[in-house]
mmCIF file of C-alpha atoms in Angstrom:
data_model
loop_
_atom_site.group_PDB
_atom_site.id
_atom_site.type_symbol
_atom_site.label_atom_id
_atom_site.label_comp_id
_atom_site.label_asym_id
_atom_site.label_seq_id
_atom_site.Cartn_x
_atom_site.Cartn_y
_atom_site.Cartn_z
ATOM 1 C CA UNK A 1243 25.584 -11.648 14.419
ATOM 2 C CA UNK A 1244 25.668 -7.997 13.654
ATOM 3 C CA UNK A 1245 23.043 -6.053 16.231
ATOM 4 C CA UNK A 1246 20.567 -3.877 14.511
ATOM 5 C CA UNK A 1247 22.279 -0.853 15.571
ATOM 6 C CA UNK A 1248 24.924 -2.465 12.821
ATOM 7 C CA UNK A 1249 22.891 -3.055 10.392
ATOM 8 C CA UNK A 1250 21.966 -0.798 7.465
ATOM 9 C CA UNK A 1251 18.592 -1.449 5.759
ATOM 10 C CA UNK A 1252 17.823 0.081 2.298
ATOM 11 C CA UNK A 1253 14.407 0.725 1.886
ATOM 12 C CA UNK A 1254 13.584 1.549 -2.476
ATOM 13 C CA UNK A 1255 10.112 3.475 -2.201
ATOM 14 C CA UNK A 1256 10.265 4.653 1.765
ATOM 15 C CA UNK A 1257 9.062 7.882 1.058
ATOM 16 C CA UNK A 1258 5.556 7.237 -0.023
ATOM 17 C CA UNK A 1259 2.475 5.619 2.432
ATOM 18 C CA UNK A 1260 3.538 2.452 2.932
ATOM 19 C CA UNK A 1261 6.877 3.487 3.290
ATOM 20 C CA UNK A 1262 6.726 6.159 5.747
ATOM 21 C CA UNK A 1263 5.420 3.480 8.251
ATOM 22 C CA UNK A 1264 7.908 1.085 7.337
ATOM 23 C CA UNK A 1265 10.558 3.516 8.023
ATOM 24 C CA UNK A 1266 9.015 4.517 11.728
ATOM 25 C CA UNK A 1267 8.904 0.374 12.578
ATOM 26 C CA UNK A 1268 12.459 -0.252 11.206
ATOM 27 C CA UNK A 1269 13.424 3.031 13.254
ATOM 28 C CA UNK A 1270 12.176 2.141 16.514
ATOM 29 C CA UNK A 1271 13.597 -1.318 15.803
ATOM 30 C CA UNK A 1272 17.222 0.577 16.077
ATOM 31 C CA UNK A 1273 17.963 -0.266 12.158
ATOM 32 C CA UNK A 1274 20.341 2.199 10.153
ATOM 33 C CA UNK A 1275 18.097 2.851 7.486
ATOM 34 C CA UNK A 1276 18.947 4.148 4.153
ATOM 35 C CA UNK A 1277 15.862 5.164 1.972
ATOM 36 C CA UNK A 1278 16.124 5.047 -1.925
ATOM 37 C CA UNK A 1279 14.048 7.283 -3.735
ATOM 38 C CA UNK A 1280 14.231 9.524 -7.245
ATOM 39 C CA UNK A 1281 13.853 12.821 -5.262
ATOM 40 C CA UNK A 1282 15.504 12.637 -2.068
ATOM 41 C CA UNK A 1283 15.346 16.301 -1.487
ATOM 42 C CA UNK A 1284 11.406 15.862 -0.685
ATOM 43 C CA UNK A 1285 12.178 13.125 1.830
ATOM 44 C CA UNK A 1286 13.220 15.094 4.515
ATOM 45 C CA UNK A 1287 10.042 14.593 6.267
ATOM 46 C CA UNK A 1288 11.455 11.243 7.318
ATOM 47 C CA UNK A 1289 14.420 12.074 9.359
ATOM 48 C CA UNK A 1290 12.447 12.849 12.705
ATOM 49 C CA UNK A 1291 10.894 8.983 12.427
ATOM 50 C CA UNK A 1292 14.571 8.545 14.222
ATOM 51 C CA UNK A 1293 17.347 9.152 16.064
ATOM 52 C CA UNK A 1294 19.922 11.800 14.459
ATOM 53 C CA UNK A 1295 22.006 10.217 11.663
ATOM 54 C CA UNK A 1296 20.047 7.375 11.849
ATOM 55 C CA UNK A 1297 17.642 7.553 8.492
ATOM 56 C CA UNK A 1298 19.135 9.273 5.181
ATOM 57 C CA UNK A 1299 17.563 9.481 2.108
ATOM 58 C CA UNK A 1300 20.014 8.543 -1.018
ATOM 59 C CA UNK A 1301 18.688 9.762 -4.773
ATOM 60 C CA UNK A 1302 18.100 5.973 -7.045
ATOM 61 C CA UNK A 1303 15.770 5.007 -9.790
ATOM 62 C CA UNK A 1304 14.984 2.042 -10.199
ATOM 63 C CA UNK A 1305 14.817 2.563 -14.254
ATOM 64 C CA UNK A 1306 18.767 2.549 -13.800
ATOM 65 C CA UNK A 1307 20.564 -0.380 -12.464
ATOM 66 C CA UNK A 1308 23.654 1.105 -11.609
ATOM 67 C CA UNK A 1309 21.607 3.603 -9.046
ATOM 68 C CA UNK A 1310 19.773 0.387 -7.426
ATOM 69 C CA UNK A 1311 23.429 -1.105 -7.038
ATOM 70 C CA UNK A 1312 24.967 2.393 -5.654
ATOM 71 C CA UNK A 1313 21.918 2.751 -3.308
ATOM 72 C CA UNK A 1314 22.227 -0.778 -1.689
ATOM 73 C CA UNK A 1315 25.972 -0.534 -0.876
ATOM 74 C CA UNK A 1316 26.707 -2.329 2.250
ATOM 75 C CA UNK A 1317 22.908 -3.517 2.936
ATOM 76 C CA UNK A 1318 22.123 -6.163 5.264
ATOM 77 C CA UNK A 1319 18.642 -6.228 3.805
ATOM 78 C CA UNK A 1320 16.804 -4.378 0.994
ATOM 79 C CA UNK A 1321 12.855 -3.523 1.288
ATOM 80 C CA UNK A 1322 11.233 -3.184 -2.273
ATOM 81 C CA UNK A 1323 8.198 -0.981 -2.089
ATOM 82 C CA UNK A 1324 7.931 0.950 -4.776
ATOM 83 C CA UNK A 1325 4.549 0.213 -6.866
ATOM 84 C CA UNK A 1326 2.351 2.122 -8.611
ATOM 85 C CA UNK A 1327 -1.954 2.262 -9.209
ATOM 86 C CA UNK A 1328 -1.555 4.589 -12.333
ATOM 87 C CA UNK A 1329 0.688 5.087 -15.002
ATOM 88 C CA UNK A 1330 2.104 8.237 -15.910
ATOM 89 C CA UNK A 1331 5.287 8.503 -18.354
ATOM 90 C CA UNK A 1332 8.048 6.352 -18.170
ATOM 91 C CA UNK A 1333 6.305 5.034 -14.711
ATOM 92 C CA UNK A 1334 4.596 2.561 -16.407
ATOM 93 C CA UNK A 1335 3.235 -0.797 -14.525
ATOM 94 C CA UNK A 1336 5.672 -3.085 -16.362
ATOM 95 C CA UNK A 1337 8.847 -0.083 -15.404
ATOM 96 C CA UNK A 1338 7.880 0.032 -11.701
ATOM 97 C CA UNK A 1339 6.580 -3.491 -10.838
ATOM 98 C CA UNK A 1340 8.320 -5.993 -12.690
ATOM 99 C CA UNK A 1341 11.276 -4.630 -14.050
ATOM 100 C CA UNK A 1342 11.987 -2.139 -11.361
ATOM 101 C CA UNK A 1343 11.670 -5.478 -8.756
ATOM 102 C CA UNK A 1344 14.146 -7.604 -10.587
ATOM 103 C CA UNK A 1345 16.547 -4.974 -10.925
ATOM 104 C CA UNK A 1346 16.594 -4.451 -7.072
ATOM 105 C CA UNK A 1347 16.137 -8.231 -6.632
ATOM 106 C CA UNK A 1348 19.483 -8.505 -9.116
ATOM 107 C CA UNK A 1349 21.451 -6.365 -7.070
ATOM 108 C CA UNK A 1350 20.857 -7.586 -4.003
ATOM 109 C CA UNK A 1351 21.334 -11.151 -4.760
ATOM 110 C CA UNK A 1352 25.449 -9.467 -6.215
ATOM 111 C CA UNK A 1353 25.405 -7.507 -3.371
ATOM 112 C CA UNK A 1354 24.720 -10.833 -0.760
ATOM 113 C CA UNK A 1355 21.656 -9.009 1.079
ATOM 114 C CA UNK A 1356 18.511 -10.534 2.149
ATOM 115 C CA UNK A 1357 15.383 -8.932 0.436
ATOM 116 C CA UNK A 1358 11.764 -7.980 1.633
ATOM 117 C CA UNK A 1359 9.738 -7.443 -1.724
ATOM 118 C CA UNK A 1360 5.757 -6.072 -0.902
ATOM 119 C CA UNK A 1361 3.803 -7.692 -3.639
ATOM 120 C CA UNK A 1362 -0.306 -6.871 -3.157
ATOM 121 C CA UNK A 1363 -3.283 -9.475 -2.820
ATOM 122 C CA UNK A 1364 -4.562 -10.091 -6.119
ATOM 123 C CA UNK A 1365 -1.164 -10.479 -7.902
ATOM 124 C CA UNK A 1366 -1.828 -13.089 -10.695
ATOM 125 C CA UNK A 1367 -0.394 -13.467 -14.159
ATOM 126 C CA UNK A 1368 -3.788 -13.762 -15.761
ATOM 127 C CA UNK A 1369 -5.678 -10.989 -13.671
ATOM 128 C CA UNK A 1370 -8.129 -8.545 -15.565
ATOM 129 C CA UNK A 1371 -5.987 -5.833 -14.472
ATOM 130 C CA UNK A 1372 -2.034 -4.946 -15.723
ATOM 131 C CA UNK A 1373 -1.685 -3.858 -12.453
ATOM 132 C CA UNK A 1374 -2.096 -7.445 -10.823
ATOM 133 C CA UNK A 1375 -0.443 -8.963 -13.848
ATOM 134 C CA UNK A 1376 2.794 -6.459 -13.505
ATOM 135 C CA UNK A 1377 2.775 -7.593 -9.371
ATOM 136 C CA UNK A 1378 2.654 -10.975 -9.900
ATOM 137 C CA UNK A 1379 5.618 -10.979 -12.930
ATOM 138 C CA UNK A 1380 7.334 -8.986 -10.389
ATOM 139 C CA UNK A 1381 7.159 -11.762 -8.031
ATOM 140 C CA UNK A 1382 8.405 -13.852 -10.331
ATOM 141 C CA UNK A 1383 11.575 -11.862 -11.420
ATOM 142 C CA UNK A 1384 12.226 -11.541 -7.677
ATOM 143 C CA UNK A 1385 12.301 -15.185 -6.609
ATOM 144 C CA UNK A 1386 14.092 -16.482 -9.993
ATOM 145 C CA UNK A 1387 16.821 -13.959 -8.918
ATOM 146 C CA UNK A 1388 16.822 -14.102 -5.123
ATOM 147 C CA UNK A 1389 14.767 -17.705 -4.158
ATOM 148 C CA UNK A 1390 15.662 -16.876 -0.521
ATOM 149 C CA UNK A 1391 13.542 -13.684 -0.855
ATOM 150 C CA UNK A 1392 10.083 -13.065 1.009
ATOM 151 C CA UNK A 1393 7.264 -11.685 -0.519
ATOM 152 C CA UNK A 1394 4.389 -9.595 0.980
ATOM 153 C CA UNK A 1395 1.381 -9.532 -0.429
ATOM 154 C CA UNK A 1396 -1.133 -6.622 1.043
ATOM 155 C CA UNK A 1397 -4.390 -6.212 0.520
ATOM 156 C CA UNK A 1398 -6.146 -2.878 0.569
ATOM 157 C CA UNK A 1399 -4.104 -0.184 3.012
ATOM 158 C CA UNK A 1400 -5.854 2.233 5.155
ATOM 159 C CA UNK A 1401 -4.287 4.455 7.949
ATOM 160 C CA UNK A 1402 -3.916 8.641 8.057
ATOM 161 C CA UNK A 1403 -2.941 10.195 4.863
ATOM 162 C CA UNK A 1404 -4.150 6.908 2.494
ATOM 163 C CA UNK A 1405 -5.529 6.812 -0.547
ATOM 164 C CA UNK A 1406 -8.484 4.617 0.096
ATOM 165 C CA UNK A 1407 -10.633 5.467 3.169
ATOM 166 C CA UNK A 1408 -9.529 9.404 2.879
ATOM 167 C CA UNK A 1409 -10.457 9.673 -1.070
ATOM 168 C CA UNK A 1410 -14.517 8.140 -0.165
ATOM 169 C CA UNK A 1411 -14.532 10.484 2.540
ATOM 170 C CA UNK A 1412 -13.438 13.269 0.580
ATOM 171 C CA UNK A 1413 -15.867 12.295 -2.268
ATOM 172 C CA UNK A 1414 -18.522 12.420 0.392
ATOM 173 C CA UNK A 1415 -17.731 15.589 1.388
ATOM 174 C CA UNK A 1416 -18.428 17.131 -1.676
ATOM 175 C CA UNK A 1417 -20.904 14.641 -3.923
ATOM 176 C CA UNK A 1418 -24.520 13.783 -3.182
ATOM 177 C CA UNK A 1419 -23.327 10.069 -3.964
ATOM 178 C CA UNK A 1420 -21.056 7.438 -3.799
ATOM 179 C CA UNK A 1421 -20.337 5.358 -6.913
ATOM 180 C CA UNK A 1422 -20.589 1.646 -6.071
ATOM 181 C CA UNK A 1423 -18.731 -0.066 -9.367
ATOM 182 C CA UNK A 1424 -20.477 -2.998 -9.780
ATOM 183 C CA UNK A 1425 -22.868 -2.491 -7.203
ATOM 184 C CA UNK A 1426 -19.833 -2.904 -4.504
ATOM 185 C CA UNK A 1427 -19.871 -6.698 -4.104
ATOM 186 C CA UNK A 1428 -16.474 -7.311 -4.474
ATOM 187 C CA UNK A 1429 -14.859 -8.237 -1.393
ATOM 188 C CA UNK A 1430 -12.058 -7.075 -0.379
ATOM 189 C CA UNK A 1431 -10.047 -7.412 3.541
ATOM 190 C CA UNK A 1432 -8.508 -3.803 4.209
ATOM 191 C CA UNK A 1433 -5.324 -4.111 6.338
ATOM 192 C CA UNK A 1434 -4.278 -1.379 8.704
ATOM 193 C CA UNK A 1435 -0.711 0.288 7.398
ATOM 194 C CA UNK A 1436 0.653 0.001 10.991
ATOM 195 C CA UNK A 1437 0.036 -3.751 10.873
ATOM 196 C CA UNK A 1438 1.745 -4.153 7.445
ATOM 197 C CA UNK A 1439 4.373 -2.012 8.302
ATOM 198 C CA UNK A 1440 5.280 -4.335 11.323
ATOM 199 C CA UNK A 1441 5.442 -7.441 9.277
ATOM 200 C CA UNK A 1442 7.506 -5.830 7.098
ATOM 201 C CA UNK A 1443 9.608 -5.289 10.135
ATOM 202 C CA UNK A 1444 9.431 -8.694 11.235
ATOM 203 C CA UNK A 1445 10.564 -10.077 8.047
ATOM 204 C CA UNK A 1446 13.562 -7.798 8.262
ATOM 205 C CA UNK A 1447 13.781 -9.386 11.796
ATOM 206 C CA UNK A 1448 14.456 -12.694 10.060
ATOM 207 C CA UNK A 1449 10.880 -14.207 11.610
ATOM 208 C CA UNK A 1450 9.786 -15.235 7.967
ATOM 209 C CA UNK A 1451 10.264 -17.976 6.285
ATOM 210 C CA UNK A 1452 12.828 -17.551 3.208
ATOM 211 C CA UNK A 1453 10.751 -17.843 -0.260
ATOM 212 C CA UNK A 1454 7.566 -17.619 1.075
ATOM 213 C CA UNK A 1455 4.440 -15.509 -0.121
ATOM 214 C CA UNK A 1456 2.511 -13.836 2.846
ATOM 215 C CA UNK A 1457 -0.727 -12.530 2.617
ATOM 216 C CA UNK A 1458 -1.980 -9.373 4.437
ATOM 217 C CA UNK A 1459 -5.145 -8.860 5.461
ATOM 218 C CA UNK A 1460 -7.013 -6.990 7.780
ATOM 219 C CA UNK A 1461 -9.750 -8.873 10.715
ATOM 220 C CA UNK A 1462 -12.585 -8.136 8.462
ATOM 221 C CA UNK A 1463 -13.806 -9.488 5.029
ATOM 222 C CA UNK A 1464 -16.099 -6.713 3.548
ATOM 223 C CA UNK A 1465 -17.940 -5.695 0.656
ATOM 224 C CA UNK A 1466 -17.150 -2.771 -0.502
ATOM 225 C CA UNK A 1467 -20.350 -1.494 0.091
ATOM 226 C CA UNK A 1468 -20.223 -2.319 3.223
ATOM 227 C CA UNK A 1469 -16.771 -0.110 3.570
ATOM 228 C CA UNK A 1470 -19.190 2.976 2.243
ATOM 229 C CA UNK A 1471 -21.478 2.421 4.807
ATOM 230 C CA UNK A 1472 -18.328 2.316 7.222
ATOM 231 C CA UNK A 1473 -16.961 5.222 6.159
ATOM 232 C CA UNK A 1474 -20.355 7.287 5.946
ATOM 233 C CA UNK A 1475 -20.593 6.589 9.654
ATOM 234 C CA UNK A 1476 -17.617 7.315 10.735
ATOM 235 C CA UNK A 1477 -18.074 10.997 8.848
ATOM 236 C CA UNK A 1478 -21.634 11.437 9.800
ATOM 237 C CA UNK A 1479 -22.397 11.900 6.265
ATOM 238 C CA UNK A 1480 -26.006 10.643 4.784
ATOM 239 C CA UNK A 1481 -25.479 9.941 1.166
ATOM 240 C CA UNK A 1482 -26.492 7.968 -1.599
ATOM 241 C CA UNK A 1483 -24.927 4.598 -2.981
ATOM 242 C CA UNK A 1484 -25.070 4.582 -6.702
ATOM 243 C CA UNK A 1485 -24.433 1.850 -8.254
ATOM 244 C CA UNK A 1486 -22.532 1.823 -10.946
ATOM 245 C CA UNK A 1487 -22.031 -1.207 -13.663
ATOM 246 C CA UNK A 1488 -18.587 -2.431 -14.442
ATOM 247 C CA UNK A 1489 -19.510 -1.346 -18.509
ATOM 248 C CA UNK A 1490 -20.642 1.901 -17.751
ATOM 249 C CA UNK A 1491 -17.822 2.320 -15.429
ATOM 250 C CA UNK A 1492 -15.043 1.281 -17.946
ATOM 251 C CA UNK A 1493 -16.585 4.053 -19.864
ATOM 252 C CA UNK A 1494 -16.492 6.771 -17.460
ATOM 253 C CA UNK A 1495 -13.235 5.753 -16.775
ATOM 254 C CA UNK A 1496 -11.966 6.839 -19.973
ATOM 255 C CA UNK A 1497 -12.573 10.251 -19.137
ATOM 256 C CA UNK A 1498 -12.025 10.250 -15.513
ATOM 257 C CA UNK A 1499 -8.701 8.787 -15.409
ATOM 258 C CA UNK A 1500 -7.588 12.361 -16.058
ATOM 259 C CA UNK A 1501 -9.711 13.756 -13.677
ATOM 260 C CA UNK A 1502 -8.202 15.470 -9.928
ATOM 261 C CA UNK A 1503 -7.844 13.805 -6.598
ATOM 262 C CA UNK A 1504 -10.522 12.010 -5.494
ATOM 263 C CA UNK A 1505 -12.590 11.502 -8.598
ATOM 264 C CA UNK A 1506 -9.852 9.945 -10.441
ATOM 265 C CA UNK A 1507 -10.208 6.594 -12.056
ATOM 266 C CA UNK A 1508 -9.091 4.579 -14.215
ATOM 267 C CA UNK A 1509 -10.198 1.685 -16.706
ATOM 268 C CA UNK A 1510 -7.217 -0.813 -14.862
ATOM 269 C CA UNK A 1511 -8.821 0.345 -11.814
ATOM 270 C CA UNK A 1512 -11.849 -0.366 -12.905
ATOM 271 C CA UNK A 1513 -11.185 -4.145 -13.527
ATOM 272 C CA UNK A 1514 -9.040 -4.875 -10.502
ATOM 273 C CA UNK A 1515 -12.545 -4.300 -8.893
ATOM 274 C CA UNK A 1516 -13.980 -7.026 -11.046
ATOM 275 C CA UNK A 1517 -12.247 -9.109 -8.929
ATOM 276 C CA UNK A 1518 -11.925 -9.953 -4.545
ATOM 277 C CA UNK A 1519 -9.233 -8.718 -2.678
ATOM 278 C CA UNK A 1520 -8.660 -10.985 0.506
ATOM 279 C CA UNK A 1521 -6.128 -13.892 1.882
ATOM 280 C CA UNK A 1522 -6.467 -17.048 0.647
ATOM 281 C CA UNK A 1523 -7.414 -20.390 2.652
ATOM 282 C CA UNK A 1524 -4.549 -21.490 1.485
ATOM 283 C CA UNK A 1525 -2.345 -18.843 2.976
ATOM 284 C CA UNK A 1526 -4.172 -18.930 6.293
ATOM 285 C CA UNK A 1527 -3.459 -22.648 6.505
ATOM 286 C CA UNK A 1528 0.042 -22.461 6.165
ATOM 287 C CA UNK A 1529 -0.074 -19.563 8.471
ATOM 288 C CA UNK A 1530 1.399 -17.074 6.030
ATOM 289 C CA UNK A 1531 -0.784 -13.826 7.212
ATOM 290 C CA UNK A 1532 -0.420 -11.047 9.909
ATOM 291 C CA UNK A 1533 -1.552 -13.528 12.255
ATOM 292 C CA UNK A 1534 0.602 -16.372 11.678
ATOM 293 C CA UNK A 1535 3.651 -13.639 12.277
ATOM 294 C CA UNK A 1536 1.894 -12.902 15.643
ATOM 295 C CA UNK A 1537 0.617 -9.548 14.483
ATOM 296 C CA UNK A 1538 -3.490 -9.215 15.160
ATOM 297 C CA UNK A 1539 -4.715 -6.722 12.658
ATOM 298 C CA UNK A 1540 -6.922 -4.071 13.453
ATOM 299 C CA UNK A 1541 -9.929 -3.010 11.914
ATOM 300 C CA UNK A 1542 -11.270 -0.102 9.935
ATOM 301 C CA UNK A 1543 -13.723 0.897 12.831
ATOM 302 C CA UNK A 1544 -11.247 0.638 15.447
ATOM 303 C CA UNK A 1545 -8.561 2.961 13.669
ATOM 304 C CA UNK A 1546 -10.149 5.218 11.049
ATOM 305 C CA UNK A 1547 -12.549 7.363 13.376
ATOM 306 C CA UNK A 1548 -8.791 8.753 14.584
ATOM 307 C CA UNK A 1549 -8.043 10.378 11.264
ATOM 308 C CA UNK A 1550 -11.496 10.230 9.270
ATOM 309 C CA UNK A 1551 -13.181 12.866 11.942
ATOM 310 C CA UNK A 1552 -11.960 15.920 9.830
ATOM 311 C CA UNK A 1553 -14.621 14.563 7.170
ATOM 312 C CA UNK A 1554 -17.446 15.198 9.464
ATOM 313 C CA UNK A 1555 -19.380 18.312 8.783
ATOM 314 C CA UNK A 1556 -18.499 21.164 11.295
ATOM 315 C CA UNK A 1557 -21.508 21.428 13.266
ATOM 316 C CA UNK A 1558 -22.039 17.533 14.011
ATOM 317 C CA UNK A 1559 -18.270 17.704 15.027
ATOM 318 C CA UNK A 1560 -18.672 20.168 17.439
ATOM 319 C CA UNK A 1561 -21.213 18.497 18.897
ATOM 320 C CA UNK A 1562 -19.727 15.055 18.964
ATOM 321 C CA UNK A 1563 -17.013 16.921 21.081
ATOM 322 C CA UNK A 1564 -19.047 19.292 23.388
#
């Protein structure tokens, strides 16, 4: 059996959140780790998550099949991450998540390598959402091509530089509310990006079991008012919880799915909250979570007063640290 110091790992989407962890585990795993993306120029960033030589960044889309097959030449195993919350252009849900995965699940299954695919929680073929719809079709492209593949299912990420516990803090920052869409009682179990990252690892590792869905979530089933509250604590902020009703929201939606950074959203955004986001008894009793791998997930509180501190007004910081 080749050692992991022979054995090259393509990872399709390692530049983005997700990825950037996965990269550092695989890394200090000893993998040779090559990392597909469209702009490899603006990857650079990753090369110090390793030893010299060890991580390079190839140029692939996943639109063209002959730049998937190029990009996985010689892989041992290929890591699918590449997903998307909004469309824009060609990058359309259906594009990215379902025919993007079964071209990379297509070439690996020519090329003989295993394959790590990272689904989300939620996936389902008759979701509200295109989003969920497009993960779980993906799913299904990736095990009719490769049955031997595993498939990681998520739920919400949070970590430094996310797009979920830094974009309410931001919003806090600046607005004398927080919108609660549907008055924030959809639950949801946000997983820490270290944790996922590591099971991602371990399924490179060869500890899961061929075919089988995993589901990712964090110690902690929440509302996701509750997360507000978390986050408003964490950033010493005082601000009102507005809650907003899934019609009205579809509406504003319309608009505000062109709208900057942290007060974008969109109507398929919209309706994925219509809906829970947390592991299922029946992945917990087959032991198909971060636990059954071994991995015990951390929580919000314990990790996101490390990164979420920059949120806190000035004064209160200075304080907190006198």
């Amino acid at each position: 059996m080749a050692s992991n110091l022979e054995t090259l790992v393509t990872v399709f989407g390692g530049s983005g959140f997700l990825g950037r962890n996965v990269v550092r585990a695989l890394a200090k795993r000893q993998y040779r780790i090559r990392v597909a993306v469209r702009r490899p120029e603006l990857a650079g960033h990753l090369q110090p998550l390793g030893r010299v030589g060890q991580i390079h960044p190839v140029q692939a889309n996943i639109r063209y099949p002959a730049s998937v097959e190029a990009a996985m030449r010689d892989s041992a195993v290929v890591i699918n991450l590449v997903g998307t919350l909004a469309e824009s252009g060609a990058q359309t849900f259906d594009a990215v998540q379902t025919k993007g995965a079964e071209t990379i699940a297509r070439a690996a299954a020519a090329a003989g390598a295993r394959m790590v695919h990272v689904s989300a929680i939620g996936a389902d073929e008759n979701a509200l959402s295109a989003y969920s719809r497009t993960k779980a079709a993906g799913e299904k492209a990736v095990l009719a091509a490769l049955p031997s593949a595993t498939i990681l299912r998520p739920s919400l990420l949070f970590g430094p530089e996310d797009q979920f516990t830094n974009r309410f803090a931001a919003l806090a920052r600046i607005s004398p509310f927080l919108p609660l869409i549907g008055g924030g009682m959809n639950r949801v179990q946000p997983a820490y990006v270290g944790d996922v990252a590591a099971a991602v690892a371990d399924a490179v590792d060869g500890k899961t079991k061929a075919g089988s869905i995993y589901e990712l979530g964090g110690p902690e089933v929440l509302t996701m008012r509750e997360v507000m509250e978390i986050i408003l604590a964490i950033t010493d902020r005082k601000r009102m919880l507005l809650s907003l009703p899934f019609g009205l929201a579809r509406f504003k939606a319309l608009f505000l799915q062109f709208a900057p950074g942290p007060f974008k959203l969109t109507p398929d955004q919209v309706a994925m909250l219509q809906s829970d986001n947390v592991v299922s008894d029946a992945a917990k009793a087959a032991g198909l979570t971060l636990e059954g791998l071994g991995i015990m997930p951390e929580s919000i509180e314990a990790i996101a007063p490390q990164y979420l501190w920059m949120f806190r007004p000035a004064g209160q910081f200075q304080r907190k640290n006198a």
